[in-house]
mmCIF file of C-alpha atoms in Angstrom:
data_model
loop_
_atom_site.group_PDB
_atom_site.id
_atom_site.type_symbol
_atom_site.label_atom_id
_atom_site.label_comp_id
_atom_site.label_asym_id
_atom_site.label_seq_id
_atom_site.Cartn_x
_atom_site.Cartn_y
_atom_site.Cartn_z
ATOM 1 C CA UNK N 1153 9.090 -13.114 1.101
ATOM 2 C CA UNK N 1154 6.548 -10.643 2.276
ATOM 3 C CA UNK N 1155 7.081 -8.949 5.708
ATOM 4 C CA UNK N 1156 3.450 -9.076 6.470
ATOM 5 C CA UNK N 1157 1.241 -11.976 5.565
ATOM 6 C CA UNK N 1158 -2.532 -11.854 6.093
ATOM 7 C CA UNK N 1159 -4.747 -14.696 7.050
ATOM 8 C CA UNK N 1160 -7.132 -15.812 5.731
ATOM 9 C CA UNK N 1161 -6.665 -14.932 2.071
ATOM 10 C CA UNK N 1162 -10.345 -14.710 1.600
ATOM 11 C CA UNK N 1163 -13.270 -14.479 4.009
ATOM 12 C CA UNK N 1164 -16.980 -14.436 3.367
ATOM 13 C CA UNK N 1165 -19.575 -13.552 6.132
ATOM 14 C CA UNK N 1166 -23.065 -12.483 6.523
ATOM 15 C CA UNK N 1167 -23.989 -8.833 7.155
ATOM 16 C CA UNK N 1168 -24.000 -8.180 10.955
ATOM 17 C CA UNK N 1169 -21.397 -10.776 11.685
ATOM 18 C CA UNK N 1170 -17.936 -9.889 12.915
ATOM 19 C CA UNK N 1171 -14.883 -10.364 10.597
ATOM 20 C CA UNK N 1172 -11.467 -11.089 11.950
ATOM 21 C CA UNK N 1173 -8.266 -10.869 9.862
ATOM 22 C CA UNK N 1174 -4.769 -11.689 10.978
ATOM 23 C CA UNK N 1175 -1.357 -10.449 10.033
ATOM 24 C CA UNK N 1176 2.040 -11.887 10.930
ATOM 25 C CA UNK N 1177 5.390 -10.257 10.296
ATOM 26 C CA UNK N 1178 9.001 -11.221 10.681
ATOM 27 C CA UNK N 1179 11.174 -8.342 11.921
ATOM 28 C CA UNK N 1180 10.888 -5.629 14.578
ATOM 29 C CA UNK N 1181 8.532 -2.811 13.702
ATOM 30 C CA UNK N 1182 7.959 0.863 14.621
ATOM 31 C CA UNK N 1183 4.308 0.547 13.873
ATOM 32 C CA UNK N 1184 1.812 -1.609 12.014
ATOM 33 C CA UNK N 1185 -0.974 -0.099 9.861
ATOM 34 C CA UNK N 1186 -4.195 -1.516 8.312
ATOM 35 C CA UNK N 1187 -5.436 -0.344 4.950
ATOM 36 C CA UNK N 1188 -8.471 -0.965 2.873
ATOM 37 C CA UNK N 1189 -8.659 -1.165 -1.016
ATOM 38 C CA UNK N 1190 -11.902 -1.196 -3.045
ATOM 39 C CA UNK N 1191 -11.816 -2.498 -6.711
ATOM 40 C CA UNK N 1192 -8.000 -2.759 -6.961
ATOM 41 C CA UNK N 1193 -7.407 0.982 -6.837
ATOM 42 C CA UNK N 1194 -6.016 3.324 -4.135
ATOM 43 C CA UNK N 1195 -5.723 2.207 -0.535
ATOM 44 C CA UNK N 1196 -7.228 3.958 2.272
ATOM 45 C CA UNK N 1197 -5.600 4.244 5.723
ATOM 46 C CA UNK N 1198 -7.765 2.614 8.552
ATOM 47 C CA UNK N 1199 -5.749 2.563 11.680
ATOM 48 C CA UNK N 1200 -2.240 2.581 13.016
ATOM 49 C CA UNK N 1201 -0.900 0.920 16.069
ATOM 50 C CA UNK N 1202 2.524 1.627 17.461
ATOM 51 C CA UNK N 1203 4.921 -1.074 18.670
ATOM 52 C CA UNK N 1204 4.346 -0.064 22.313
ATOM 53 C CA UNK N 1205 0.527 -0.342 22.005
ATOM 54 C CA UNK N 1206 -1.524 -3.577 22.439
ATOM 55 C CA UNK N 1207 -4.935 -2.630 21.361
ATOM 56 C CA UNK N 1208 -6.564 0.259 19.539
ATOM 57 C CA UNK N 1209 -10.206 1.105 18.523
ATOM 58 C CA UNK N 1210 -11.644 3.214 15.864
ATOM 59 C CA UNK N 1211 -15.457 3.138 15.369
ATOM 60 C CA UNK N 1212 -16.201 -0.544 14.432
ATOM 61 C CA UNK N 1213 -12.593 -1.377 14.104
ATOM 62 C CA UNK N 1214 -10.517 -3.045 16.730
ATOM 63 C CA UNK N 1215 -6.770 -3.720 16.198
ATOM 64 C CA UNK N 1216 -4.553 -5.787 18.543
ATOM 65 C CA UNK N 1217 -0.757 -6.142 18.285
ATOM 66 C CA UNK N 1218 1.334 -8.774 19.938
ATOM 67 C CA UNK N 1219 4.980 -8.018 19.337
ATOM 68 C CA UNK N 1220 6.165 -11.218 21.103
ATOM 69 C CA UNK N 1221 4.329 -13.217 18.446
ATOM 70 C CA UNK N 1222 4.948 -10.693 15.707
ATOM 71 C CA UNK N 1223 1.158 -10.636 14.934
ATOM 72 C CA UNK N 1224 -1.799 -8.404 14.763
ATOM 73 C CA UNK N 1225 -5.463 -8.755 14.054
ATOM 74 C CA UNK N 1226 -8.053 -6.506 12.608
ATOM 75 C CA UNK N 1227 -11.692 -7.022 13.897
ATOM 76 C CA UNK N 1228 -14.666 -5.427 12.195
ATOM 77 C CA UNK N 1229 -17.705 -5.614 14.290
ATOM 78 C CA UNK N 1230 -21.282 -5.663 12.881
ATOM 79 C CA UNK N 1231 -20.142 -5.831 9.385
ATOM 80 C CA UNK N 1232 -22.045 -4.160 6.483
ATOM 81 C CA UNK N 1233 -22.070 -5.009 2.851
ATOM 82 C CA UNK N 1234 -20.110 -1.824 2.235
ATOM 83 C CA UNK N 1235 -17.163 -3.329 4.179
ATOM 84 C CA UNK N 1236 -16.562 -5.671 1.325
ATOM 85 C CA UNK N 1237 -13.052 -4.865 0.206
ATOM 86 C CA UNK N 1238 -9.388 -6.112 0.422
ATOM 87 C CA UNK N 1239 -7.672 -5.402 3.575
ATOM 88 C CA UNK N 1240 -3.923 -5.045 4.029
ATOM 89 C CA UNK N 1241 -1.631 -4.846 6.798
ATOM 90 C CA UNK N 1242 1.686 -2.900 6.411
ATOM 91 C CA UNK N 1243 4.726 -2.704 8.613
ATOM 92 C CA UNK N 1244 7.000 0.183 9.204
ATOM 93 C CA UNK N 1245 10.114 -1.731 9.879
ATOM 94 C CA UNK N 1246 12.567 -0.514 12.555
ATOM 95 C CA UNK N 1247 15.908 0.684 10.950
ATOM 96 C CA UNK N 1248 14.398 0.764 7.369
ATOM 97 C CA UNK N 1249 14.208 3.740 5.213
ATOM 98 C CA UNK N 1250 10.645 4.364 6.621
ATOM 99 C CA UNK N 1251 8.910 2.734 3.672
ATOM 100 C CA UNK N 1252 5.962 0.543 4.550
ATOM 101 C CA UNK N 1253 6.002 -3.262 3.556
ATOM 102 C CA UNK N 1254 2.682 -4.565 2.639
ATOM 103 C CA UNK N 1255 1.165 -8.099 2.827
ATOM 104 C CA UNK N 1256 -0.873 -9.807 0.134
ATOM 105 C CA UNK N 1257 -4.202 -8.997 1.701
ATOM 106 C CA UNK N 1258 -7.461 -10.485 2.851
ATOM 107 C CA UNK N 1259 -10.431 -10.340 0.474
ATOM 108 C CA UNK N 1260 -13.475 -9.784 2.582
ATOM 109 C CA UNK N 1261 -17.038 -10.323 1.225
ATOM 110 C CA UNK N 1262 -19.963 -9.295 3.268
ATOM 111 C CA UNK N 1263 -23.119 -10.815 2.016
ATOM 112 C CA UNK N 1264 -26.405 -8.740 2.596
ATOM 113 C CA UNK J 262 -4.989 19.617 -4.029
ATOM 114 C CA UNK J 263 -7.005 17.731 -1.333
ATOM 115 C CA UNK J 264 -5.657 14.278 -2.199
ATOM 116 C CA UNK J 265 -2.903 12.549 -4.124
ATOM 117 C CA UNK J 266 -3.578 12.785 -7.827
ATOM 118 C CA UNK J 267 -2.244 10.364 -10.412
ATOM 119 C CA UNK J 268 -2.448 10.512 -14.186
ATOM 120 C CA UNK J 269 -3.454 8.910 -16.371
ATOM 121 C CA UNK J 270 -5.911 6.576 -14.620
ATOM 122 C CA UNK J 271 -5.587 4.143 -17.433
ATOM 123 C CA UNK J 272 -2.843 3.528 -19.907
ATOM 124 C CA UNK J 273 -2.688 0.982 -22.678
ATOM 125 C CA UNK J 274 0.617 0.812 -24.507
ATOM 126 C CA UNK J 275 2.347 -1.504 -27.078
ATOM 127 C CA UNK J 276 5.171 -3.569 -25.944
ATOM 128 C CA UNK J 277 8.472 -1.863 -26.441
ATOM 129 C CA UNK J 278 7.124 1.768 -25.927
ATOM 130 C CA UNK J 279 7.984 4.109 -23.120
ATOM 131 C CA UNK J 280 5.446 5.324 -20.677
ATOM 132 C CA UNK J 281 5.388 8.110 -18.060
ATOM 133 C CA UNK J 282 3.133 7.996 -15.041
ATOM 134 C CA UNK J 283 2.619 11.101 -12.979
ATOM 135 C CA UNK J 284 1.930 11.657 -9.370
ATOM 136 C CA UNK J 285 0.963 14.939 -7.703
ATOM 137 C CA UNK J 286 1.134 14.496 -3.898
ATOM 138 C CA UNK J 287 -0.510 16.314 -1.173
ATOM 139 C CA UNK J 288 1.041 19.790 -0.748
ATOM 140 C CA UNK J 289 3.543 19.819 2.092
ATOM 141 C CA UNK J 290 4.011 16.204 2.106
ATOM 142 C CA UNK J 291 7.721 15.524 2.086
ATOM 143 C CA UNK J 292 7.675 11.797 1.496
ATOM 144 C CA UNK J 293 6.578 10.195 -1.694
ATOM 145 C CA UNK J 294 6.384 6.474 -2.637
ATOM 146 C CA UNK J 295 5.680 4.454 -5.760
ATOM 147 C CA UNK J 296 4.356 0.936 -5.523
ATOM 148 C CA UNK J 297 3.213 -1.637 -8.055
ATOM 149 C CA UNK J 298 0.354 -4.071 -7.591
ATOM 150 C CA UNK J 299 -0.164 -6.962 -9.885
ATOM 151 C CA UNK J 300 -3.655 -8.492 -10.181
ATOM 152 C CA UNK J 301 -4.806 -9.956 -6.744
ATOM 153 C CA UNK J 302 -1.391 -9.330 -5.307
ATOM 154 C CA UNK J 303 0.051 -7.194 -2.495
ATOM 155 C CA UNK J 304 1.915 -3.882 -3.085
ATOM 156 C CA UNK J 305 5.527 -4.058 -4.325
ATOM 157 C CA UNK J 306 7.656 -1.097 -3.218
ATOM 158 C CA UNK J 307 9.412 0.589 -6.094
ATOM 159 C CA UNK J 308 11.006 3.819 -4.999
ATOM 160 C CA UNK J 309 10.883 6.413 -2.138
ATOM 161 C CA UNK J 310 11.670 10.161 -2.107
ATOM 162 C CA UNK J 311 12.136 12.080 1.121
ATOM 163 C CA UNK J 312 12.676 15.736 0.896
ATOM 164 C CA UNK J 313 15.926 16.522 -0.813
ATOM 165 C CA UNK J 314 17.640 13.351 0.034
ATOM 166 C CA UNK J 315 18.740 10.863 -2.514
ATOM 167 C CA UNK J 316 15.794 8.578 -3.348
ATOM 168 C CA UNK J 317 15.703 4.964 -2.124
ATOM 169 C CA UNK J 318 15.550 3.151 -5.555
ATOM 170 C CA UNK J 319 16.102 -0.320 -4.087
ATOM 171 C CA UNK J 320 12.623 -1.596 -5.276
ATOM 172 C CA UNK J 321 13.004 -0.732 -8.924
ATOM 173 C CA UNK J 322 12.801 -4.147 -10.756
ATOM 174 C CA UNK J 323 15.166 -3.232 -13.649
ATOM 175 C CA UNK J 324 17.125 -0.416 -15.211
ATOM 176 C CA UNK J 325 14.111 0.217 -17.516
ATOM 177 C CA UNK J 326 12.397 1.883 -14.494
ATOM 178 C CA UNK J 327 13.313 5.323 -13.348
ATOM 179 C CA UNK J 328 11.628 8.091 -11.357
ATOM 180 C CA UNK J 329 12.229 11.645 -10.496
ATOM 181 C CA UNK J 330 10.667 14.230 -8.202
ATOM 182 C CA UNK J 331 10.969 17.783 -9.278
ATOM 183 C CA UNK J 332 10.905 20.729 -6.829
ATOM 184 C CA UNK J 333 10.071 18.258 -3.961
ATOM 185 C CA UNK J 334 6.596 17.954 -5.304
ATOM 186 C CA UNK J 335 5.314 16.213 -8.568
ATOM 187 C CA UNK J 336 6.931 12.848 -9.440
ATOM 188 C CA UNK J 337 7.176 11.028 -12.718
ATOM 189 C CA UNK J 338 7.798 7.218 -13.019
ATOM 190 C CA UNK J 339 9.109 6.259 -16.399
ATOM 191 C CA UNK J 340 9.094 2.762 -17.792
ATOM 192 C CA UNK J 341 11.306 2.308 -20.868
ATOM 193 C CA UNK J 342 10.755 -0.479 -23.522
ATOM 194 C CA UNK J 343 7.680 -1.774 -21.663
ATOM 195 C CA UNK J 344 7.117 -5.511 -21.361
ATOM 196 C CA UNK J 345 3.971 -7.480 -20.810
ATOM 197 C CA UNK J 346 5.002 -8.184 -17.182
ATOM 198 C CA UNK J 347 5.022 -4.503 -16.557
ATOM 199 C CA UNK J 348 1.208 -4.629 -16.715
ATOM 200 C CA UNK J 349 -0.085 -3.718 -13.190
ATOM 201 C CA UNK J 350 -1.558 -0.856 -11.174
ATOM 202 C CA UNK J 351 0.980 1.703 -10.213
ATOM 203 C CA UNK J 352 0.214 3.427 -6.927
ATOM 204 C CA UNK J 353 1.590 6.647 -5.590
ATOM 205 C CA UNK J 354 1.383 7.640 -1.854
ATOM 206 C CA UNK J 355 2.620 10.567 0.100
ATOM 207 C CA UNK J 356 2.834 11.477 3.795
ATOM 208 C CA UNK J 357 4.636 13.840 6.165
ATOM 209 C CA UNK J 358 5.631 10.886 8.474
ATOM 210 C CA UNK J 359 4.976 7.178 8.225
ATOM 211 C CA UNK J 360 3.772 7.355 11.816
ATOM 212 C CA UNK J 361 0.592 8.942 10.461
ATOM 213 C CA UNK J 362 0.021 6.607 7.634
ATOM 214 C CA UNK J 363 0.144 7.139 3.847
ATOM 215 C CA UNK J 364 -2.401 8.804 1.560
ATOM 216 C CA UNK J 365 -2.704 6.972 -1.730
ATOM 217 C CA UNK J 366 -3.718 8.129 -5.062
ATOM 218 C CA UNK J 367 -6.161 6.034 -7.151
ATOM 219 C CA UNK J 368 -3.456 4.567 -9.227
ATOM 220 C CA UNK J 369 -2.597 4.219 -12.819
ATOM 221 C CA UNK J 370 -3.655 0.930 -14.430
ATOM 222 C CA UNK J 371 -0.981 0.012 -17.038
ATOM 223 C CA UNK J 372 -1.678 -2.496 -19.675
ATOM 224 C CA UNK J 373 1.063 -3.552 -22.169
ATOM 225 C CA UNK J 374 -0.178 -5.351 -25.167
#
């Protein structure tokens, strides 16, 4: 099964609203990363949060990490139509060969 | 180059033919990864190269799949005797350290007919 599972699978909101996506994982991690993908092509790295961090901000993005619950959330504030994309969490698993394990993604649609 | 370059961007091949997919990582990135993404799905890890170490091939789905990385730079993923279930987008990524995230190429969309 996937190490990271995003929730919800799909999310549709109006421009200007906030979007929250969640990620759960199963094993101890070194860090957790969020990526964005447009049109089924290459992924773009958005933000990384280390296992000893609880919250991180980057522009309109806010990521939280709760290692006791093995979960993370990505908040996009004041969403724009251009934020429409698929968002994936990826975990860098402790003790692994340092390859990221990706979840199945959340498809975000921001309506103008 | 400035980013990770993959070629071809699209490939249509007949069932049973062999295909080669190329990845040119960012100069100086020691780690290179291949992933596969089927339509509407997440990324499936295939293979990982780190410097001169033996590659981690644990994700390759069958012995029809192989990859090499020459001179620690360009990598080629080869699929022999392609099957329809091999149809997917094949993504390559590179990094200096996974603590800094990966840089992905735009992928090769493989269609086996």
